[in-house]
XYZ file of N, CA, C and O in Angstrom:
592
model
N 12.005 40.980 -42.188
C 12.121 39.556 -41.995
C 13.394 39.223 -41.235
O 13.377 38.392 -40.335
N 14.500 39.837 -41.617
C 15.775 39.565 -40.941
C 15.744 40.000 -39.487
O 16.378 39.396 -38.638
N 15.003 41.064 -39.227
C 14.893 41.527 -37.851
C 14.262 40.462 -36.943
O 14.719 40.236 -35.844
N 13.206 39.818 -37.440
C 12.554 38.763 -36.670
C 13.483 37.581 -36.456
O 13.549 37.002 -35.374
N 14.203 37.239 -37.520
C 15.144 36.119 -37.413
C 16.259 36.442 -36.424
O 16.624 35.609 -35.595
N 16.770 37.660 -36.469
C 17.837 38.072 -35.552
C 17.322 38.076 -34.110
O 18.012 37.620 -33.193
N 16.100 38.564 -33.904
C 15.525 38.588 -32.561
C 15.341 37.158 -32.040
O 15.639 36.857 -30.878
N 14.876 36.263 -32.906
C 14.699 34.873 -32.526
C 16.042 34.242 -32.173
O 16.165 33.540 -31.162
N 17.054 34.480 -32.965
C 18.381 33.909 -32.730
C 18.960 34.404 -31.403
O 19.557 33.635 -30.650
N 18.773 35.677 -31.111
C 19.283 36.233 -29.854
C 18.550 35.599 -28.671
O 19.179 35.173 -27.703
N 17.226 35.516 -28.762
C 16.454 34.901 -27.667
C 16.836 33.433 -27.488
O 17.017 32.964 -26.365
N 16.958 32.707 -28.572
C 17.326 31.296 -28.485
C 18.716 31.161 -27.882
O 18.964 30.277 -27.069
N 19.616 32.053 -28.253
C 20.977 32.018 -27.713
C 21.008 32.299 -26.214
O 21.875 31.806 -25.500
N 20.049 33.072 -25.729
C 19.995 33.367 -24.297
C 19.348 32.246 -23.487
O 19.770 31.948 -22.389
N 18.302 31.626 -24.030
C 17.542 30.660 -23.250
C 18.039 29.226 -23.347
O 17.898 28.470 -22.405
N 18.598 28.832 -24.451
C 19.076 27.454 -24.595
C 20.160 27.127 -23.565
O 20.077 26.109 -22.895
N 21.184 27.986 -23.368
C 22.180 27.655 -22.346
C 21.582 27.569 -20.942
O 21.989 26.734 -20.150
N 20.609 28.422 -20.629
C 19.968 28.381 -19.320
C 19.233 27.058 -19.156
O 19.336 26.385 -18.139
N 18.486 26.636 -20.189
C 17.770 25.368 -20.134
C 18.745 24.208 -19.999
O 18.542 23.305 -19.198
N 19.810 24.226 -20.749
C 20.807 23.156 -20.673
C 21.443 23.095 -19.290
O 21.679 22.021 -18.754
N 21.699 24.260 -18.699
C 22.297 24.298 -17.369
C 21.337 23.733 -16.334
O 21.727 22.976 -15.469
N 20.052 24.066 -16.417
C 19.065 23.538 -15.485
C 18.957 22.026 -15.616
O 18.874 21.317 -14.639
N 18.970 21.517 -16.842
C 18.903 20.079 -17.056
C 20.111 19.402 -16.441
O 19.989 18.376 -15.790
N 21.269 20.000 -16.606
C 22.485 19.427 -16.055
C 22.418 19.370 -14.530
O 22.772 18.371 -13.922
N 21.923 20.429 -13.895
C 21.783 20.445 -12.439
C 20.854 19.329 -11.984
O 21.123 18.634 -11.032
N 19.718 19.165 -12.686
C 18.760 18.128 -12.316
C 19.383 16.744 -12.429
O 19.173 15.893 -11.583
N 20.152 16.504 -13.485
C 20.781 15.202 -13.673
C 21.772 14.894 -12.561
O 21.887 13.757 -12.143
N 22.472 15.918 -12.068
C 23.470 15.697 -11.028
C 22.831 15.379 -9.696
O 23.411 14.679 -8.884
N 21.626 15.869 -9.460
C 20.995 15.648 -8.164
C 20.343 14.274 -8.068
O 20.006 13.828 -6.993
N 20.166 13.602 -9.201
C 19.531 12.300 -9.186
C 20.580 11.207 -9.113
O 21.504 11.171 -9.921
N 20.442 10.282 -8.161
C 21.399 9.184 -8.096
C 21.170 8.216 -9.248
O 20.052 8.049 -9.708
N 22.231 7.590 -9.712
C 22.110 6.602 -10.772
C 21.329 5.411 -10.236
O 21.646 4.859 -9.197
N 20.298 5.012 -10.967
C 19.441 3.923 -10.500
C 20.187 2.603 -10.424
O 19.920 1.775 -9.574
N 21.118 2.426 -11.338
C 21.832 1.147 -11.366
C 23.225 1.236 -10.752
O 24.040 0.352 -10.953
N 23.465 2.297 -10.016
C 24.766 2.470 -9.381
C 24.965 1.392 -8.325
O 24.126 1.181 -7.466
N 26.063 0.675 -8.429
C 26.340 -0.426 -7.504
C 27.161 0.077 -6.323
O 28.002 0.940 -6.458
N 26.894 -0.507 -5.171
C 27.650 -0.174 -3.967
C 29.036 -0.796 -4.070
O 29.236 -1.822 -4.721
N 29.988 -0.191 -3.401
C 31.350 -0.705 -3.403
C 31.400 -2.044 -2.666
O 30.562 -2.313 -1.803
N 32.386 -2.886 -2.977
C 32.518 -4.169 -2.265
C 32.642 -3.976 -0.753
O 32.145 -4.797 0.019
N 33.275 -2.890 -0.350
C 33.411 -2.603 1.091
C 32.040 -2.440 1.744
O 31.793 -2.956 2.830
N 31.145 -1.729 1.067
C 29.795 -1.519 1.584
C 29.010 -2.825 1.549
O 28.381 -3.215 2.526
N 29.058 -3.517 0.422
C 28.302 -4.757 0.245
C 28.685 -5.804 1.280
O 27.831 -6.493 1.838
N 29.974 -5.920 1.558
C 30.472 -6.979 2.448
C 30.487 -6.609 3.927
O 30.874 -7.437 4.750
N 30.068 -5.403 4.259
C 30.077 -4.988 5.664
C 29.071 -5.814 6.458
O 27.918 -5.972 6.061
N 29.519 -6.357 7.560
C 28.678 -7.223 8.391
C 28.035 -6.438 9.524
O 28.637 -5.534 10.092
N 26.825 -6.834 9.869
C 26.086 -6.207 10.953
C 26.646 -6.717 12.283
O 26.565 -7.903 12.568
N 27.201 -5.824 13.104
C 27.754 -6.258 14.386
C 26.684 -6.495 15.465
O 26.985 -7.026 16.525
N 25.451 -6.105 15.183
C 24.377 -6.240 16.159
C 23.567 -7.501 15.851
O 23.018 -7.643 14.755
N 23.491 -8.395 16.812
C 22.690 -9.608 16.646
C 21.212 -9.218 16.576
O 20.775 -8.322 17.296
N 20.427 -9.871 15.717
C 19.000 -9.521 15.603
C 18.168 -10.119 16.734
O 17.209 -10.846 16.512
N 18.529 -9.779 17.953
C 17.816 -10.291 19.126
C 16.699 -9.316 19.521
O 16.516 -8.269 18.899
N 15.973 -9.672 20.560
C 14.829 -8.858 20.996
C 15.230 -7.424 21.328
O 14.513 -6.471 20.998
N 16.375 -7.251 21.968
C 16.837 -5.912 22.351
C 17.129 -5.059 21.110
O 16.727 -3.897 21.037
N 17.826 -5.650 20.146
C 18.148 -4.926 18.915
C 16.885 -4.558 18.152
O 16.752 -3.423 17.670
N 15.954 -5.496 18.046
C 14.707 -5.219 17.330
C 13.895 -4.132 18.021
O 13.303 -3.278 17.356
N 13.896 -4.125 19.354
C 13.174 -3.092 20.100
C 13.785 -1.714 19.857
O 13.063 -0.727 19.665
N 15.111 -1.656 19.843
C 15.790 -0.374 19.578
C 15.525 0.079 18.139
O 15.282 1.261 17.889
N 15.596 -0.844 17.200
C 15.318 -0.511 15.801
C 13.894 -0.023 15.608
O 13.642 0.899 14.839
N 12.976 -0.647 16.324
C 11.569 -0.252 16.233
C 11.370 1.183 16.722
O 10.586 1.936 16.146
N 12.089 1.577 17.768
C 11.989 2.949 18.291
C 12.422 3.966 17.228
O 11.741 4.973 16.999
N 13.558 3.712 16.590
C 14.052 4.626 15.552
C 13.082 4.650 14.379
O 12.750 5.716 13.846
N 12.616 3.478 13.972
C 11.679 3.368 12.856
C 10.417 4.184 13.130
O 9.937 4.913 12.263
N 9.901 4.082 14.340
C 8.664 4.785 14.704
C 8.816 6.297 14.624
O 7.873 7.004 14.270
N 9.992 6.794 14.912
C 10.221 8.243 14.908
C 10.592 8.761 13.517
O 10.073 9.782 13.079
N 11.467 8.061 12.814
C 12.047 8.615 11.587
C 11.619 7.952 10.281
O 11.889 8.496 9.218
N 10.984 6.798 10.327
C 10.749 6.041 9.092
C 9.281 5.761 8.788
O 8.900 5.661 7.624
N 8.483 5.600 9.830
C 7.109 5.129 9.668
C 6.273 6.047 8.783
O 5.377 5.582 8.077
N 6.559 7.346 8.769
C 5.739 8.270 7.991
C 5.784 7.980 6.488
O 4.823 8.240 5.788
N 6.862 7.384 6.019
C 6.939 6.999 4.602
C 6.805 5.489 4.411
O 6.114 5.025 3.513
N 7.484 4.730 5.256
C 7.527 3.275 5.074
C 6.340 2.552 5.700
O 6.162 1.362 5.465
N 5.528 3.245 6.490
C 4.332 2.661 7.080
C 4.639 1.825 8.308
O 5.726 1.267 8.427
N 3.682 1.712 9.223
C 3.910 0.962 10.466
C 4.154 -0.532 10.227
O 4.768 -1.198 11.043
N 3.693 -1.045 9.099
C 3.894 -2.462 8.773
C 5.042 -2.676 7.799
O 5.257 -3.793 7.333
N 5.753 -1.586 7.428
C 6.880 -1.693 6.501
C 6.465 -1.915 5.064
O 7.271 -2.320 4.224
N 5.214 -1.616 4.745
C 4.680 -1.871 3.406
C 4.914 -0.732 2.417
O 4.527 -0.824 1.255
N 5.549 0.366 2.861
C 5.795 1.506 1.974
C 4.582 2.387 1.790
O 4.536 3.201 0.879
N 3.584 2.252 2.661
C 2.349 3.020 2.519
C 2.105 3.928 3.721
O 0.984 4.022 4.223
N 3.156 4.606 4.138
C 3.011 5.579 5.212
C 2.270 6.804 4.714
O 2.143 7.034 3.513
N 1.769 7.619 5.634
C 0.968 8.790 5.281
C 1.678 9.731 4.320
O 1.080 10.204 3.357
N 2.950 10.018 4.575
C 3.692 10.949 3.710
C 3.885 10.345 2.331
O 3.697 11.012 1.313
N 4.247 9.080 2.271
C 4.459 8.426 0.973
C 3.178 8.427 0.149
O 3.203 8.719 -1.052
N 2.061 8.138 0.779
C 0.790 8.104 0.067
C 0.413 9.502 -0.420
O 0.074 9.684 -1.592
N 0.526 10.503 0.456
C 0.118 11.855 0.065
C 1.037 12.458 -0.998
O 0.586 13.241 -1.819
N 2.306 12.067 -0.997
C 3.249 12.602 -1.988
C 3.410 11.681 -3.193
O 4.227 11.936 -4.063
N 2.640 10.590 -3.218
C 2.688 9.612 -4.306
C 4.087 9.041 -4.490
O 4.576 8.887 -5.606
N 4.727 8.725 -3.362
C 6.046 8.092 -3.368
C 5.850 6.580 -3.294
O 4.811 6.110 -2.841
N 6.849 5.846 -3.722
C 6.754 4.385 -3.688
C 7.976 3.778 -2.998
O 8.839 3.187 -3.646
N 8.040 3.904 -1.666
C 9.132 3.251 -0.947
C 9.001 1.740 -1.086
O 7.912 1.223 -1.345
N 10.093 1.015 -0.896
C 10.012 -0.440 -1.018
C 9.155 -1.069 0.070
O 9.002 -0.515 1.160
N 8.599 -2.211 -0.253
C 7.813 -2.991 0.703
C 8.778 -3.912 1.435
O 9.280 -4.883 0.867
N 9.067 -3.607 2.687
C 10.021 -4.390 3.466
C 9.496 -5.785 3.789
O 10.244 -6.630 4.245
N 8.212 -6.032 3.550
C 7.646 -7.349 3.807
C 7.968 -8.330 2.687
O 7.810 -9.526 2.855
N 8.417 -7.809 1.538
C 8.719 -8.636 0.370
C 10.088 -9.297 0.550
O 11.134 -8.667 0.369
N 10.068 -10.567 0.912
C 11.296 -11.290 1.225
C 12.264 -11.317 0.042
O 13.465 -11.133 0.213
N 11.742 -11.524 -1.166
C 12.607 -11.576 -2.354
C 13.291 -10.229 -2.586
O 14.479 -10.180 -2.913
N 12.560 -9.146 -2.406
C 13.141 -7.806 -2.586
C 14.205 -7.531 -1.537
O 15.248 -6.947 -1.830
N 13.958 -7.961 -0.315
C 14.906 -7.711 0.771
C 16.178 -8.536 0.618
O 17.249 -8.120 1.053
N 16.084 -9.686 -0.014
C 17.272 -10.526 -0.224
C 18.249 -9.901 -1.210
O 19.401 -10.297 -1.261
N 17.780 -8.924 -1.980
C 18.645 -8.254 -2.953
C 19.666 -7.334 -2.279
O 20.617 -6.902 -2.901
N 19.427 -7.012 -1.000
C 20.302 -6.099 -0.277
C 21.031 -6.820 0.839
O 20.425 -7.564 1.599
N 22.326 -6.546 0.954
C 23.069 -7.039 2.110
C 22.809 -6.096 3.273
O 22.312 -4.976 3.084
N 23.161 -6.521 4.475
C 23.035 -5.632 5.624
C 23.885 -4.377 5.423
O 23.474 -3.278 5.791
N 25.055 -4.543 4.832
C 25.929 -3.402 4.578
C 25.291 -2.385 3.651
O 25.405 -1.172 3.853
N 24.595 -2.871 2.618
C 23.917 -1.960 1.691
C 22.774 -1.230 2.388
O 22.596 -0.020 2.190
N 22.003 -1.945 3.197
C 20.916 -1.296 3.937
C 21.464 -0.249 4.900
O 20.926 0.855 5.005
N 22.552 -0.581 5.584
C 23.183 0.371 6.496
C 23.593 1.630 5.727
O 23.358 2.756 6.181
N 24.184 1.456 4.558
C 24.632 2.582 3.743
C 23.455 3.431 3.268
O 23.508 4.658 3.330
N 22.389 2.794 2.822
C 21.209 3.525 2.352
C 20.583 4.315 3.496
O 20.238 5.489 3.341
N 20.444 3.676 4.647
C 19.843 4.360 5.801
C 20.737 5.510 6.267
O 20.252 6.604 6.553
N 22.031 5.269 6.316
C 22.973 6.292 6.784
C 23.022 7.492 5.858
O 22.973 8.644 6.313
N 23.114 7.245 4.546
C 23.349 8.313 3.573
C 22.115 8.768 2.811
O 22.176 9.734 2.064
N 21.003 8.043 2.968
C 19.813 8.361 2.199
C 19.926 7.824 0.787
O 20.994 7.377 0.362
N 18.823 7.856 0.078
C 18.818 7.407 -1.315
C 17.611 7.999 -2.002
O 16.499 7.940 -1.476
N 17.825 8.558 -3.179
C 16.721 9.189 -3.882
C 16.138 10.304 -3.027
O 16.854 11.165 -2.545
N 14.854 10.249 -2.741
C 14.197 11.263 -1.916
C 14.273 10.981 -0.430
O 13.814 11.787 0.375
N 14.846 9.839 -0.061
C 14.926 9.493 1.357
C 16.081 10.242 2.014
O 17.214 10.133 1.569
N 15.791 10.986 3.078
C 16.870 11.729 3.746
C 17.800 10.795 4.524
O 17.388 9.715 4.949
N 19.028 11.222 4.722
C 19.980 10.405 5.476
C 19.653 10.378 6.968
O 19.192 11.359 7.532
N 19.904 9.251 7.560
C 19.686 9.074 9.000
C 20.986 9.272 9.768
O 20.981 9.384 10.991
N 22.107 9.319 9.059
C 23.433 9.304 9.656
C 23.704 10.286 10.772
O 24.387 9.953 11.730
N 23.169 11.487 10.698
C 23.441 12.487 11.745
C 22.415 12.435 12.869
O 22.588 13.076 13.888
N 21.345 11.675 12.677
C 20.293 11.610 13.692
C 20.393 10.363 14.557
O 19.681 10.253 15.549
N 21.228 9.424 14.149
C 21.309 8.157 14.877
C 22.753 7.689 14.947
O 23.570 8.016 14.083
N 23.039 6.907 15.957
C 24.375 6.331 16.088
C 24.496 5.139 15.137
O 23.462 4.590 14.695
N 25.710 4.719 14.814
C 25.852 3.514 13.979
C 25.142 2.294 14.585
O 24.519 1.513 13.854
N 25.189 2.155 15.898
C 24.515 1.028 16.547
C 23.005 1.085 16.319
O 22.359 0.062 16.066
N 22.434 2.286 16.413
C 20.998 2.436 16.179
C 20.646 2.099 14.728
O 19.602 1.505 14.462
N 21.522 2.468 13.808
C 21.259 2.176 12.399
C 21.347 0.671 12.150
O 20.525 0.104 11.426
N 22.315 0.001 12.780
C 22.385 -1.462 12.647
C 21.138 -2.111 13.249
O 20.603 -3.082 12.695
N 20.666 -1.587 14.376
C 19.423 -2.101 14.963
C 18.260 -1.886 13.997
O 17.379 -2.748 13.853
N 18.264 -0.755 13.328
C 17.228 -0.451 12.346
C 17.290 -1.432 11.176
O 16.255 -1.878 10.675
N 18.490 -1.772 10.734
C 18.649 -2.786 9.681
C 17.988 -4.095 10.139
O 17.240 -4.725 9.381
N 18.262 -4.504 11.369
C 17.650 -5.722 11.899
C 16.125 -5.617 11.912
O 15.421 -6.559 11.546
N 15.618 -4.471 12.341
C 14.173 -4.286 12.416
C 13.543 -4.309 11.021
O 12.508 -4.949 10.806
N 14.164 -3.626 10.074
C 13.654 -3.605 8.702
C 13.610 -5.031 8.145
O 12.644 -5.430 7.500
N 14.641 -5.797 8.392
C 14.675 -7.196 7.944
C 13.562 -8.018 8.586
O 13.055 -8.964 7.990
N 13.175 -7.675 9.795
C 12.162 -8.462 10.512
C 10.793 -8.416 9.833
O 9.994 -9.334 10.020
N 10.486 -7.393 9.044
C 9.194 -7.326 8.368
C 9.014 -8.510 7.425
O 7.959 -9.138 7.404
N 10.034 -8.824 6.633
C 9.953 -9.950 5.701
C 9.897 -11.274 6.461
O 9.210 -12.204 6.049
N 10.611 -11.342 7.562
C 10.619 -12.572 8.357
C 9.257 -12.814 8.986
O 8.793 -13.947 9.070
N 8.595 -11.742 9.439
C 7.244 -11.883 10.008
C 6.271 -12.399 8.973
O 5.445 -13.262 9.246
N 6.378 -11.867 7.753
C 5.458 -12.263 6.686
C 5.674 -13.728 6.309
O 4.730 -14.469 6.145
N 6.941 -14.141 6.185
C 7.210 -15.528 5.817
C 6.824 -16.482 6.954
O 6.354 -17.587 6.709
N 6.976 -16.064 8.207
C 6.564 -16.892 9.335
C 5.049 -17.042 9.365
O 4.525 -18.115 9.666
N 4.321 -16.001 9.023
C 2.861 -16.048 8.991
C 2.381 -16.964 7.866
O 1.365 -17.644 8.000
N 3.118 -16.994 6.747
C 2.737 -17.841 5.620
C 2.918 -19.319 5.938
O 2.193 -20.162 5.413
N 3.848 -19.650 6.832
C 4.120 -21.035 7.194
C 2.981 -21.601 8.042
O 2.656 -22.769 7.972
N 2.354 -20.766 8.836
C 1.290 -21.221 9.744
C 0.078 -21.700 9.032
O -0.375 -21.574 8.064
């Protein structure tokens, strides 16, 4: 009887630390859901005016790097998101978009968030600001259509 107990204790002593270590690694890789952006990030202003040129440039970046998850209409139903059962935000939702400042969107796009990869090394800051303008335009299109 003691032999079984000793064998169990040894096995438990070997596997529990490994399990705890794996759990710790997983926790570190997940961003805090309620983590707030710094005031510097929140208050950062978009230097690019949301004019036709900026929206056209943002649309180009979106088409190459974002549409596969966020969808061509910004609804979060791109092919990759649907096949991987991901739930990106619906950029057409004006109330949801108002929760983010331009600075926060710039930071999320630049550095990534959750499963979204960072855009920072693939685009210039100007392109990312144009992308912020383009992303914002989805909600504006929807609200303009509702007025008609």
